[in-house]
C-alpha cells in the first residue's frame, strides 16, 4: 500500500537520506532500524509531509504523495507519532482524542451551536470511540487529567490512541518504546501486534529496541548514514554481515 | 547587598535626575510677546530629588523587594486551594450567571440614566472581549488590531443608514458579517506569521483601517465622523419624541405614556444585554465544539495538530473570522448608542484595553473576561477625580496582576467529560 522509491533528502550540504526505498504491504509491520543519525526520522518526516523530499517518489495506494501538505497526507490515512511525544498538554486526555476526530464530526457551525440531534449523535459517537481507545490503552481513569500531567509511558500510549481514533490505514511510530520500562515495552509489543491483527492497520516503526523489532516485525529495513544497508525478514537481517558490521562498528 | 547593586542603583538614580529635571524643572513662560525659560521651583526640585532617592533605594534593595513580591502569589489565600468539583462548580457558576442576568434585567429600572448608559458600554466591552478571547485566549493569536473590526461594524451601520437608510436591525447582521469578511481577508496574509510578527502586523492593519477612515473624507466624512445614526426601533416603534421615518409609530404614543428620553437608553441597554448573552452562549458552545478544540490544539502544538489532519490556515482563519464577527456586532451597537462615530473611537488604545480585559480576566475564561470587562470599564468612572492618572493606575494594576495572579482573575478551567466504558 505504501511504496517509497529512491527517496533523498538534502539539508544544505548534508545528504541525510540517500536513495532509500522501502515498501509496506497491507497487514504488515515493517521496521526501520539504524544507528543514531542514520536518517530514520527524516524518512518519516518526508513520508508524513513535514519535509518536501529533494528526490524520489512516495506512493500511497498508488497515488504520489511526496510534497503534499502534511494535513492532507494525514487525512489520507497515513498518521504518525513523534520521537519526542507531542500531546496537547494543557488539554485533557479525552480532549486530545476528540481533537483527532474533528473530521468525523464535520458538521457546520450552526448545527453545533444549536445542538441539533444529528450533531449530538455524531458527538456521542466520537466520545464512544475515545472511550473505547482509552480503555484499550489503559488510560480510562486518566480521561479528565491534563495530558501534560501523565507519566511518560502513558503519554506514549495516549499518542498511539490519538492516532487510532482517526481510523488510519497506515500507522507510523517513531521510537514508540523509547523511555519505557520492560513491562511497558511488553504491553506495547502486544498492542502493536493487535493493531495489525484486530484493527487491520499496517505499521511502519522506527525502533532501537532490537528484541521488540525482531519480535513483531514482518520485514526490516536497515539504514546507515542515510543509505539503505539491507532489508529482509528478521532472520535474514540477524544473519546479514553488513548489518552486523555496522552495528558492531558503531559499538 | 553586592557592590554592583550599589553601582547600579547610583546609575539609575542619576538617570532619573537627568531625565526628569529638564522635563519637570524648566518651564516656558510667556512675558508679553517673549517666551522665557523659567528655572524650577524649589518644590519641583525637591520632588525630583525625592524621586531619584526612591529609585536609588528601590534599586539598592531590588533583590529583596522582588523576592518578597514573588511571595505574593503564595500570600493569596485562594491560590492553592483544591479545585472545586466540577458538578459543584458548574452549579455555582450557573447560579451566579442567573443572578447576574436577573440583576442586569432589573438594573435599568432602578439605576439612573447615566448608569444605564455606562452599563450599555460595559456590555459592548464584554462582547468585544469575548470575541477577542477566541482569538487570543483560545487560538493563541496575538491580535493587536482587533479594534479594526469593531470599526468596520460601526462604520457599516453608519454608512448603510446614511446612504441607503437601512435600519439597525438589518445593519446588525450585515455589520457583523462585513467585519467577519474583513477578518477573513486580512487574516489570510497575516496568519502565516507567528507570535510577535503577527502582533506587529495586526497592529499595523488596525492603524491602516483607522487612517483610511480618516482620509476617505468623501465617503466617511474623515475626522468629522458620521452623525445622525438612527436608534433601533421596536417593531416599527421609534423612541424619539417625534417619528422620523414614514410608516413608523412612536413608542410613547402607542403605549399612551409620557415621552421620556430614558426609554431609548433602556431599550438600547436591553438590546446590548441580549446580544452579549447571545455572544457568550454562542462562544461557549463553540469552545466545546470541534472548531474550539482545534483552536486550542493548534495553540498547544502546531505540528501535532497538523499531523492529525488539521489545516493550520483554516483553523486560524476561523478563529480570526469569528472573533471579528462579534466585534462587528459590538460595533453596530456602539454606533447606535452614540448616534455619532468618528475614527477617534477606534484608536490603538481601544485594542489595548480590550486585550487587557482578556489578560486580566484569564485567557480563555469567559467568566473572568466578563468580570474584567466590568471592572475595567466601571473603575475609571468611579475614580473620576484621578482621571489624569488613569493610565498610570491602569498600568500599575496590570503589573501587580502579573505578579500576583499571572493566570488572570479566573483562569480557564477545563470541563470534565463523562465517558461510558465501551464493550
Ligand atoms: N531539519 C534539519 N535540518 C538539518 N539537518 C537535519 C534536519 N533534520 C535532520 N537533520 C540531520 O539529518 C541527519 C539524520 O537525522 P534523523 O533525525 O533523521 O536521524 P535518526 O535516524 O532519526 O536518528 P535517531 O536515532 O537519533 O533519532 C542528522 O545528521 C541530522 O542532524
Ligand atoms: Mg529519529
Short mmCIF file of C-alpha atoms in Angstrom, two decimals, chain A residues 21-135:
data_model
loop_
_atom_site.label_atom_id
_atom_site.label_comp_id
_atom_site.label_asym_id
_atom_site.label_seq_id
_atom_site.Cartn_x
_atom_site.Cartn_y
_atom_site.Cartn_z
CA UNK A 21 13.48 2.60 -0.93
CA UNK A 22 11.02 0.58 1.06
CA UNK A 23 7.52 -0.76 0.76
CA UNK A 24 4.74 -1.73 3.11
CA UNK A 25 2.02 -4.19 2.20
CA UNK A 26 -1.41 -4.34 3.77
CA UNK A 27 -1.47 -6.14 7.09
CA UNK A 28 2.24 -5.88 7.66
CA UNK A 29 4.59 -4.49 10.29
CA UNK A 30 7.75 -3.05 8.79
CA UNK A 31 10.62 -1.75 10.89
CA UNK A 32 13.27 0.82 10.03
CA UNK A 33 16.41 0.48 12.08
CA UNK A 34 19.82 2.06 12.01
CA UNK A 35 22.33 3.84 14.22
CA UNK A 36 21.67 7.33 15.64
CA UNK A 37 21.56 10.00 12.99
CA UNK A 38 21.07 7.46 10.22
CA UNK A 39 18.16 9.46 8.79
CA UNK A 40 15.24 7.34 10.01
CA UNK A 41 13.19 10.22 11.38
CA UNK A 42 13.91 12.20 8.24
CA UNK A 43 12.37 9.41 6.15
CA UNK A 44 9.27 9.66 8.36
CA UNK A 45 9.18 13.41 8.01
CA UNK A 46 9.20 13.06 4.23
CA UNK A 47 6.50 10.40 4.30
CA UNK A 48 4.24 12.45 6.55
CA UNK A 49 4.70 15.61 4.51
CA UNK A 50 6.72 17.64 7.03
CA UNK A 51 9.60 17.81 4.59
CA UNK A 52 9.41 18.01 0.84
CA UNK A 53 11.89 15.38 -0.32
CA UNK A 54 14.61 16.57 -2.67
CA UNK A 55 14.42 13.37 -4.71
CA UNK A 56 12.41 10.21 -5.19
CA UNK A 57 8.78 9.24 -5.02
CA UNK A 58 6.36 8.21 -2.30
CA UNK A 59 3.28 6.32 -3.42
CA UNK A 60 0.36 5.66 -1.08
CA UNK A 61 -2.32 3.40 -2.50
CA UNK A 62 -0.93 4.07 -5.96
CA UNK A 63 -1.00 7.87 -5.70
CA UNK A 64 2.07 10.08 -5.44
CA UNK A 65 2.03 11.97 -2.16
CA UNK A 66 5.54 13.41 -1.90
CA UNK A 67 5.45 17.16 -1.30
CA UNK A 68 1.76 17.16 -0.37
CA UNK A 69 0.89 19.24 2.71
CA UNK A 70 1.11 17.27 5.96
CA UNK A 71 -2.52 17.64 6.98
CA UNK A 72 -3.69 16.28 3.64
CA UNK A 73 -1.47 13.23 3.92
CA UNK A 74 -2.83 12.59 7.38
CA UNK A 75 -6.36 12.75 6.00
CA UNK A 76 -5.49 10.00 3.53
CA UNK A 77 -4.99 7.68 6.48
CA UNK A 78 -1.23 7.96 6.97
CA UNK A 79 -0.82 9.01 10.59
CA UNK A 80 2.28 9.21 12.75
CA UNK A 81 3.62 9.58 16.26
CA UNK A 82 6.73 11.52 17.22
CA UNK A 83 10.10 10.58 18.61
CA UNK A 84 9.55 13.22 21.29
CA UNK A 85 5.93 12.85 22.34
CA UNK A 86 3.74 15.69 21.10
CA UNK A 87 0.50 15.96 23.01
CA UNK A 88 -1.80 18.92 23.53
CA UNK A 89 -0.54 19.10 27.05
CA UNK A 90 -2.90 21.69 28.53
CA UNK A 91 -5.91 19.85 27.19
CA UNK A 92 -7.38 16.82 28.89
CA UNK A 93 -6.75 13.27 27.74
CA UNK A 94 -10.25 12.93 26.25
CA UNK A 95 -9.94 16.26 24.52
CA UNK A 96 -6.75 15.07 22.87
CA UNK A 97 -8.73 12.20 21.40
CA UNK A 98 -11.63 14.45 20.39
CA UNK A 99 -9.35 16.86 18.54
CA UNK A 100 -8.13 13.97 16.45
CA UNK A 101 -11.68 13.15 15.41
CA UNK A 102 -12.55 16.54 14.03
CA UNK A 103 -13.24 15.02 10.66
CA UNK A 104 -15.77 12.53 11.94
CA UNK A 105 -17.62 15.42 13.50
CA UNK A 106 -17.55 17.52 10.40
CA UNK A 107 -20.82 19.39 10.79
CA UNK A 108 -21.49 23.05 10.23
CA UNK A 109 -21.12 25.63 12.96
CA UNK A 110 -24.80 26.35 13.34
CA UNK A 111 -25.85 22.75 13.95
CA UNK A 112 -23.19 22.61 16.67
CA UNK A 113 -24.24 25.85 18.31
CA UNK A 114 -27.87 24.79 18.25
CA UNK A 115 -27.03 21.21 19.27
CA UNK A 116 -29.17 19.53 16.63
CA UNK A 117 -29.94 15.81 17.13
CA UNK A 118 -27.68 14.95 14.20
CA UNK A 119 -24.81 16.80 15.87
CA UNK A 120 -25.43 15.15 19.23
CA UNK A 121 -25.41 11.74 17.66
CA UNK A 122 -22.06 12.35 15.98
CA UNK A 123 -20.64 13.86 19.17
CA UNK A 124 -21.70 10.80 21.14
CA UNK A 125 -20.01 8.57 18.58
CA UNK A 126 -16.71 10.40 18.95
CA UNK A 127 -16.98 10.20 22.73
CA UNK A 128 -17.63 6.48 22.50
CA UNK A 129 -14.70 6.00 20.18
CA UNK A 130 -12.49 7.99 22.57
CA UNK A 131 -13.71 5.88 25.49
CA UNK A 132 -13.06 2.69 23.58
CA UNK A 133 -9.46 3.59 22.85
CA UNK A 134 -8.78 4.94 26.31
CA UNK A 135 -9.93 1.65 27.69
#
